[in-house]
mmCIF file of C-alpha atoms in Angstrom:
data_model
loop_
_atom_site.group_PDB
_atom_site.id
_atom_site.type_symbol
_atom_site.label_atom_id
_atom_site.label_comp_id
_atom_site.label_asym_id
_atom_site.label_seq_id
_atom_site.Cartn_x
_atom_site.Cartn_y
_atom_site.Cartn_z
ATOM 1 C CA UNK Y 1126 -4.456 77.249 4.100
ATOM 2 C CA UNK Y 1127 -5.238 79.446 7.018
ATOM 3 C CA UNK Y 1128 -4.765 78.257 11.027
ATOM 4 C CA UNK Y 1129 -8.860 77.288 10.315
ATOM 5 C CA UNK Y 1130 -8.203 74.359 8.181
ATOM 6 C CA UNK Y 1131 -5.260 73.393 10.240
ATOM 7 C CA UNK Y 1132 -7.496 73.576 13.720
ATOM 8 C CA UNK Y 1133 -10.202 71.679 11.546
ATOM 9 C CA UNK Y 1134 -7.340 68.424 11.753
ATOM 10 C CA UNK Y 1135 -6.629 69.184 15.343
ATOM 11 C CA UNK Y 1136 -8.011 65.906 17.451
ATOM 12 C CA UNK Y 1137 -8.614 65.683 21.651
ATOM 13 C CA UNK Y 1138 -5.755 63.460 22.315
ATOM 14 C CA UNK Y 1139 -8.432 60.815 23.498
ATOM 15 C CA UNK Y 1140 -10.529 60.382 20.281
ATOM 16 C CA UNK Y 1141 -6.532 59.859 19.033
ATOM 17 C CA UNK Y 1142 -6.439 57.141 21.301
ATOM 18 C CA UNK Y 1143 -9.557 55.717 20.400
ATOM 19 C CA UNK Y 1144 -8.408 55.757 16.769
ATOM 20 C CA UNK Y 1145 -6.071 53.928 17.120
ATOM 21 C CA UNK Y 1146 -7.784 51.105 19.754
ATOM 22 C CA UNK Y 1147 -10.287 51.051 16.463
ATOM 23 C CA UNK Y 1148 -7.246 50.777 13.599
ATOM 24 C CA UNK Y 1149 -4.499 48.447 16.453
ATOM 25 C CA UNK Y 1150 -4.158 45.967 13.962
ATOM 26 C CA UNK Y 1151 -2.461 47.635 11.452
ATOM 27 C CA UNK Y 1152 -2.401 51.342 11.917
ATOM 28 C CA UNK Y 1153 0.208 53.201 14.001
ATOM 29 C CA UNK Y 1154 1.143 56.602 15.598
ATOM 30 C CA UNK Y 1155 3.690 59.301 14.511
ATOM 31 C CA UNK Y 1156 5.188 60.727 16.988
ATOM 32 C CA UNK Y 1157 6.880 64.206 16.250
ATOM 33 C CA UNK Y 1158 9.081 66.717 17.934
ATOM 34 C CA UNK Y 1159 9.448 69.681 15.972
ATOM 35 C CA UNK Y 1160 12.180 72.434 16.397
ATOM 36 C CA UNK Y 1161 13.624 74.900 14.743
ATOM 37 C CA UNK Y 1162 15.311 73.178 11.954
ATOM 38 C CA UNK Y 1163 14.382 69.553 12.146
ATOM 39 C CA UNK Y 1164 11.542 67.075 13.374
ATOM 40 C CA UNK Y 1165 12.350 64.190 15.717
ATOM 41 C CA UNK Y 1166 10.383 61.076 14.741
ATOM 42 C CA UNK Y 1167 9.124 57.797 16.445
ATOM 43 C CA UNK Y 1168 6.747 55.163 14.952
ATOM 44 C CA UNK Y 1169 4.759 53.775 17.467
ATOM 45 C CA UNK Y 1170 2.381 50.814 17.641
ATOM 46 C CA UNK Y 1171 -0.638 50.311 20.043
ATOM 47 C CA UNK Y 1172 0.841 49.260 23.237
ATOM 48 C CA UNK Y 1173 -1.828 46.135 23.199
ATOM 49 C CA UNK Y 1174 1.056 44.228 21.009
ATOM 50 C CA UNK Y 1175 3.721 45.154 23.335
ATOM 51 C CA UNK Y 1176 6.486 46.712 20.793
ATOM 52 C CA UNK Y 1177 8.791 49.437 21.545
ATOM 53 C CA UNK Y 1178 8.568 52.949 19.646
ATOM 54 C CA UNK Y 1179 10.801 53.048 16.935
ATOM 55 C CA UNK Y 1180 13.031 56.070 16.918
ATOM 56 C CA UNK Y 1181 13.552 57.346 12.928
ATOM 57 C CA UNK Y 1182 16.379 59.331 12.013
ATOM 58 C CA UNK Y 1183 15.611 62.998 12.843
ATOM 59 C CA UNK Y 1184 14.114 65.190 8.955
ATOM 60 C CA UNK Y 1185 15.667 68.558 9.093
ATOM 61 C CA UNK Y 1186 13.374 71.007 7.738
ATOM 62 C CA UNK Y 1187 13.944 72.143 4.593
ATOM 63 C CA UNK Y 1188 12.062 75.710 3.357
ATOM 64 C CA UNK Y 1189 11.480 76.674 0.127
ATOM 65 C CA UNK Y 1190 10.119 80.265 -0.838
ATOM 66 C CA UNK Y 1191 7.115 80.462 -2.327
ATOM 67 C CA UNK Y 1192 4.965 83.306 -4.377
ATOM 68 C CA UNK Y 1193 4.996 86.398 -2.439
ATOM 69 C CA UNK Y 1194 7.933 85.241 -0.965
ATOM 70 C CA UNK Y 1195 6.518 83.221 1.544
ATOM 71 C CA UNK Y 1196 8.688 80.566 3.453
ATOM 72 C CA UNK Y 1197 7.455 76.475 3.139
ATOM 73 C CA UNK Y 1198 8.015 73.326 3.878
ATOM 74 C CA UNK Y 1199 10.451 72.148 0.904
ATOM 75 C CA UNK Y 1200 8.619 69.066 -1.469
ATOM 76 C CA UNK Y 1201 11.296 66.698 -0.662
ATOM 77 C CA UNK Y 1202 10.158 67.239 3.550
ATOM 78 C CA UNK Y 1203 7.031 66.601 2.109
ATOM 79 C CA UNK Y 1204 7.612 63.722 0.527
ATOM 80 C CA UNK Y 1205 9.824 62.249 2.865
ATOM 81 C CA UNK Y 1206 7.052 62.775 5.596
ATOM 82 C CA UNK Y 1207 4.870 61.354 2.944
ATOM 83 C CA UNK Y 1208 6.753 58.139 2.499
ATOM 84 C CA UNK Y 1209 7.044 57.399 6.285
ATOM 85 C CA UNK Y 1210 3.125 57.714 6.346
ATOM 86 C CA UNK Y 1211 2.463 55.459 3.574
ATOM 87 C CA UNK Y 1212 5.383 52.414 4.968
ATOM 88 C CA UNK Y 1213 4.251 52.388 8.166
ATOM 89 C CA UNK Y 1214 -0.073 53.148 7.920
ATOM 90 C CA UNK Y 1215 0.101 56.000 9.959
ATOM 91 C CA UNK Y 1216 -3.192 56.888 11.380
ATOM 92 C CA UNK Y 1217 -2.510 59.897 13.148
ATOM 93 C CA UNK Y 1218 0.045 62.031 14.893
ATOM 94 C CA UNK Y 1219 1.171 63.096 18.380
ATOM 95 C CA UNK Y 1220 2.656 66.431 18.652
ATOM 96 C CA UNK Y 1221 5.110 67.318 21.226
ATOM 97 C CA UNK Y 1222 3.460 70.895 22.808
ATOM 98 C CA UNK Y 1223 6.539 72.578 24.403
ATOM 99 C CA UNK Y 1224 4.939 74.580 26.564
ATOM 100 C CA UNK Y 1225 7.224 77.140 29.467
ATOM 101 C CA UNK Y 1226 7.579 76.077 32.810
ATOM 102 C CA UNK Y 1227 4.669 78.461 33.732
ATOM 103 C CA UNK Y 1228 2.503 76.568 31.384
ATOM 104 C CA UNK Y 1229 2.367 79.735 28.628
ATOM 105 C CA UNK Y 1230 3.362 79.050 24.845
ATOM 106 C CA UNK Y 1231 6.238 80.433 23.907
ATOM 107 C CA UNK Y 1232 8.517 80.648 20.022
ATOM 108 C CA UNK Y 1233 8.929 76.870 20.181
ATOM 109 C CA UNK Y 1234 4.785 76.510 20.077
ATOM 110 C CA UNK Y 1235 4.741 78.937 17.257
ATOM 111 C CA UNK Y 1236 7.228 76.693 15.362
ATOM 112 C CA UNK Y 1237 5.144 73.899 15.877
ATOM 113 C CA UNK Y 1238 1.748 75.553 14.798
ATOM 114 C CA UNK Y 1239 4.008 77.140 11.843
ATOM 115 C CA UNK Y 1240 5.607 73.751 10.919
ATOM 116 C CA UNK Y 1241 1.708 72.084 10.876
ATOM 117 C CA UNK Y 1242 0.293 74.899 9.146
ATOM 118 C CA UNK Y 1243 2.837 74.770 6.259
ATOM 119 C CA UNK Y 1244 2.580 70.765 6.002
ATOM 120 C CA UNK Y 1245 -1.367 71.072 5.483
ATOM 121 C CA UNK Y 1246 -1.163 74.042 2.905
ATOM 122 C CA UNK Y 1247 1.475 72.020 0.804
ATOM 123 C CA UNK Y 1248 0.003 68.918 1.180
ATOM 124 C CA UNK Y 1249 -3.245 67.331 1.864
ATOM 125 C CA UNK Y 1250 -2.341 63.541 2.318
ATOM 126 C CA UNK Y 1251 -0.273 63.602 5.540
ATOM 127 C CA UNK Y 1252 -2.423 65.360 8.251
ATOM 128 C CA UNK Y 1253 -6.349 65.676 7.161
ATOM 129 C CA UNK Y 1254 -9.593 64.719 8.927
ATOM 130 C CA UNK Y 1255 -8.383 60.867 8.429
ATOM 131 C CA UNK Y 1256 -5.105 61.212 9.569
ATOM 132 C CA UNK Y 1257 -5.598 63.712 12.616
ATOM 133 C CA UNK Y 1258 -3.132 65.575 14.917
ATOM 134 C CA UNK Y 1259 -2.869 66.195 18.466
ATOM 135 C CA UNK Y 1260 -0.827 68.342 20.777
ATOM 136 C CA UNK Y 1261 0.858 66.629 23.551
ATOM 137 C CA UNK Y 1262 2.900 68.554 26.779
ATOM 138 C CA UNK Y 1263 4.675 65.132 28.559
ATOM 139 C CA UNK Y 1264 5.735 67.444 30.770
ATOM 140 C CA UNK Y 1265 2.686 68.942 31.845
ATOM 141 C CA UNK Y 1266 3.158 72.243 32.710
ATOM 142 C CA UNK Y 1267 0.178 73.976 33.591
ATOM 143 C CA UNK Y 1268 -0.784 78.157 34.649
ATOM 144 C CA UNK Y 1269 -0.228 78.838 38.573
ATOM 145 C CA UNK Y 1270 -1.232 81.808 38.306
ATOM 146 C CA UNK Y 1271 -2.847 83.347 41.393
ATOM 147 C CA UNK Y 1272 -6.163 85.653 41.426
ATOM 148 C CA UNK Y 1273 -3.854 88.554 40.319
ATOM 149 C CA UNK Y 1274 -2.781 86.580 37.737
ATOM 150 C CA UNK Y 1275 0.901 86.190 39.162
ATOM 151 C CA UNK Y 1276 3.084 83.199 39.126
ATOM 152 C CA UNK Y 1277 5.677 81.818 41.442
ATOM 153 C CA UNK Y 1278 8.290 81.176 38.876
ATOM 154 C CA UNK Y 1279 8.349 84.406 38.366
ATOM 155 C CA UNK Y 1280 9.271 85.549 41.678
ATOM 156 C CA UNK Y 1281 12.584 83.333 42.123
ATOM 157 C CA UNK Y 1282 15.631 84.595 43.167
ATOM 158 C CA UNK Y 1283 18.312 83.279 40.693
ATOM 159 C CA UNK Y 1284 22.152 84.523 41.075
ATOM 160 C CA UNK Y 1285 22.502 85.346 37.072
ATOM 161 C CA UNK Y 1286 23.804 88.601 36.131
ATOM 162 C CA UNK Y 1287 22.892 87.945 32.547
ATOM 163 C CA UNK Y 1288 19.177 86.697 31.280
ATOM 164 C CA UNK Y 1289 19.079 85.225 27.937
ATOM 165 C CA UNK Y 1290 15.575 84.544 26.984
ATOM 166 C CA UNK Y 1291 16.199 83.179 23.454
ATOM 167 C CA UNK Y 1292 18.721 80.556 25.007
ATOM 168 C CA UNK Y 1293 16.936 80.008 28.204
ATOM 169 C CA UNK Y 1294 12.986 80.707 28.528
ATOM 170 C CA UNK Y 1295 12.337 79.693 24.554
ATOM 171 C CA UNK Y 1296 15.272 77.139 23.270
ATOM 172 C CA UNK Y 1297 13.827 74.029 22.568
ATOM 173 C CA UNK Y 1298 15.924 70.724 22.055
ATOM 174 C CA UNK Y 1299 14.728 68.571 19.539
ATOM 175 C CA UNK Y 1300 14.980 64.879 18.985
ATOM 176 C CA UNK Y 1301 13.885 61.503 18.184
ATOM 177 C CA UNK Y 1302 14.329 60.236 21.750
ATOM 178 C CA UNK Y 1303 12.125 63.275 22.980
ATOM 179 C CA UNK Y 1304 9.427 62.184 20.685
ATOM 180 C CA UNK Y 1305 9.631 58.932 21.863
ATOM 181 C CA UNK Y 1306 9.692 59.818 25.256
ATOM 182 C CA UNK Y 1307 6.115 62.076 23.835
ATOM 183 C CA UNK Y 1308 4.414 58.817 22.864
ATOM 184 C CA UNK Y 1309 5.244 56.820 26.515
ATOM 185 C CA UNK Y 1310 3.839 59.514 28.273
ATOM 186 C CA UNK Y 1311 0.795 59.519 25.746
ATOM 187 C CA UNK Y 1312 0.793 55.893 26.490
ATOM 188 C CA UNK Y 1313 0.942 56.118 30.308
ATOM 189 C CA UNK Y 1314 -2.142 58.274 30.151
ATOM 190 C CA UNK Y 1315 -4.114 56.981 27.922
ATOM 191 C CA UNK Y 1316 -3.782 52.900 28.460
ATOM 192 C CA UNK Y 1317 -1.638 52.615 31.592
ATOM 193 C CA UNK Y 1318 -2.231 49.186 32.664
ATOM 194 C CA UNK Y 1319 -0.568 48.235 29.249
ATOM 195 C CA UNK Y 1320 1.816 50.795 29.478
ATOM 196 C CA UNK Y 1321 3.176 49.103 32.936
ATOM 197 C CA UNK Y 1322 3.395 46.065 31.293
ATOM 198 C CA UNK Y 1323 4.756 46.997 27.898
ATOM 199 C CA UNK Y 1324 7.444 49.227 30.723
ATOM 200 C CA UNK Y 1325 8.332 45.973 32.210
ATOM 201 C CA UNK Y 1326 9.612 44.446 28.000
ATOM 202 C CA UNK Y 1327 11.058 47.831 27.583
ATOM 203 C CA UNK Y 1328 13.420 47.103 30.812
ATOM 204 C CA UNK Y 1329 13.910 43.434 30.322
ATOM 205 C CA UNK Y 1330 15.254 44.074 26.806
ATOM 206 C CA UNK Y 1331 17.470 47.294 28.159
ATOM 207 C CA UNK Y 1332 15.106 49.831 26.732
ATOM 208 C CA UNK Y 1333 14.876 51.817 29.877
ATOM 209 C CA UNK Y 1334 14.305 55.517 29.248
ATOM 210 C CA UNK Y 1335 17.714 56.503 31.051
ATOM 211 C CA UNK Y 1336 19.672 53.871 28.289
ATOM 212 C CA UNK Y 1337 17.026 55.470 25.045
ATOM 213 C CA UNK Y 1338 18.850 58.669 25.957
ATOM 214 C CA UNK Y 1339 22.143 57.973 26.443
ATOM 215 C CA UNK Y 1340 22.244 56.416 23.382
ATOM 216 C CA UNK Y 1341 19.977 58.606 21.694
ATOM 217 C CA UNK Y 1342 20.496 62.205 22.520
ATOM 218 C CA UNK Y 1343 24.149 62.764 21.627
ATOM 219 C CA UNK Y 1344 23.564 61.799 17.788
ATOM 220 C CA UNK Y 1345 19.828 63.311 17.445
ATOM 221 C CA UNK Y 1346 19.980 66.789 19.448
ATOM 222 C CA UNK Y 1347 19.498 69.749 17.137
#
C-alpha cells in the first residue's frame, strides 16, 4: 500500500480519545514507540477505571525481503502484533512522533511512517479505519522559527569540536517505558482531571514516573 492508504488510518488524536470514551468498557489503547530495530509497547486502559499502563516486553523488528527486493515487516512481527491486538481488544493506537528539538521530523519520523506503512501493506487487521492510529510528540516540540524562518537552537554556542548528527540530532531511544510515558501524556491532555487522580494510585502504589524508569529503562533501551 502506498503512504495514501496509510494516511487514510491516520486519526486526530481527539476522535482517538473519543473512541475510546465510546469502547471504555472493554476496549483499550496501544501504545507504541518505534525505533530502529524494535517497538516499545504499553497496553493502556481508559483512565475512567483507574489502572496503570501495562508495559509489554519490547518486539524487535524483524524484516523480511520481499519481491523486488523490497524490505518488510517479517510475518511473525505481524503476528505477534496481531496477537497482542486480539488478547487485549485493542481499539486503536498511539504513536510516539519523535520530533527534533526545533520541532522538524527527522530519520526517527521516517522510521515510524516506514514501520506503519509496512504493517498496513502486510496486514490489514491491526491498523485499519476500525482500529485507527495517531501520532503523539509528549514532548511537544514545536517550530520557533522567526519571519526569516530562523531558529534559536540553531544559533547556540556549544564547546564540541566534533558534531555527530546520526548520534546526536537523529538517535532515537526506544522503549516500553517511553511508550508508556506516550500514553500519560496522551492522558494528561486529553482527560486530565482523571489523569490527576489516576497520578495520585500511580504514586500511592510506587508507580511514579521517576521509579517506571529506573526500573524500566536499563532492560528495555534499544
Amino acid at each position: 500500500m502506498s503512504k495514501t492508504n496509510l494516511l487514510n488510518f491516520l486519526a486526530k488524536p481527539s476522535t482517538l480519545a473519543s473512541k475510546l470514551d465510546w469502547k471504555k468498557a472493554s476496549g483499550t489503547v496501544l501504545a507504541m514507540d518505534v525505533g530502529s530495530d524494535r517497538i516499545g509497547l504499553a497496553i493502556a486502559s481508559h483512565p475512567n477505571y483507574g489502572d496503570s499502563p501495562l508495559a509489554l516486553d519490547p518486539m524487535p523488528i524483524k524484516l523480511e525481503t520481499r519481491t523486488g527486493n523490497r524490505k518488510a515487516l517479517a510475518e511473525s512481527t505481524i503476528q505477534e502484533l496481531k496477537k497482542i491486538v486480539k488478547n487485549y481488544n485493542v481499539c486503536g493506537f498511539v504513536v510516539s512522533w519523535p520530533l527534533q528539538k526545533e520541532g522538524r521530523c527527522g530519520a526517527p519520523c521516517g522510521k515510524v511512517l516506514h514501520t506503519l506503512d509496512s504493517l498496513v501493506e502486510e496486514s490489514s487487521d491491526i491498523v485499519n479505519s476500525k482500529r485507527p492510529f495517531c501520532l503523539w510528540d509528549d514532548h511537544h516540540y514545536h517550530p520557533s522559527e522567526d519571519e526569516w524562518g530562523r531558529t534559536p537552537q540553531y544559533g547556540e554556542t556549544t564547546n564540541k569540536t566534533v558534531h555527530r548528527a546520526s548520534v546526536e540530532q537523529y538517535a532515537h531511544k526506544c522503549s516500553s517505558s517511553v511508550a508508556v510515558d506516550v500514553w500519560k501524556d496522551y492522558c494528561k491532555k486529553h482527560w486530565p482531571v482523571l489523569y490527576e487522580q489516576e497520578e495520585d494510585i500511580w504514586q500511592v502504589n510506587g508507580l511514579s514516573d521517576s521509579t517506571e524508569e529506573e526500573s524500566n529503562v536499563a532492560a528495555m533501551t534499544c
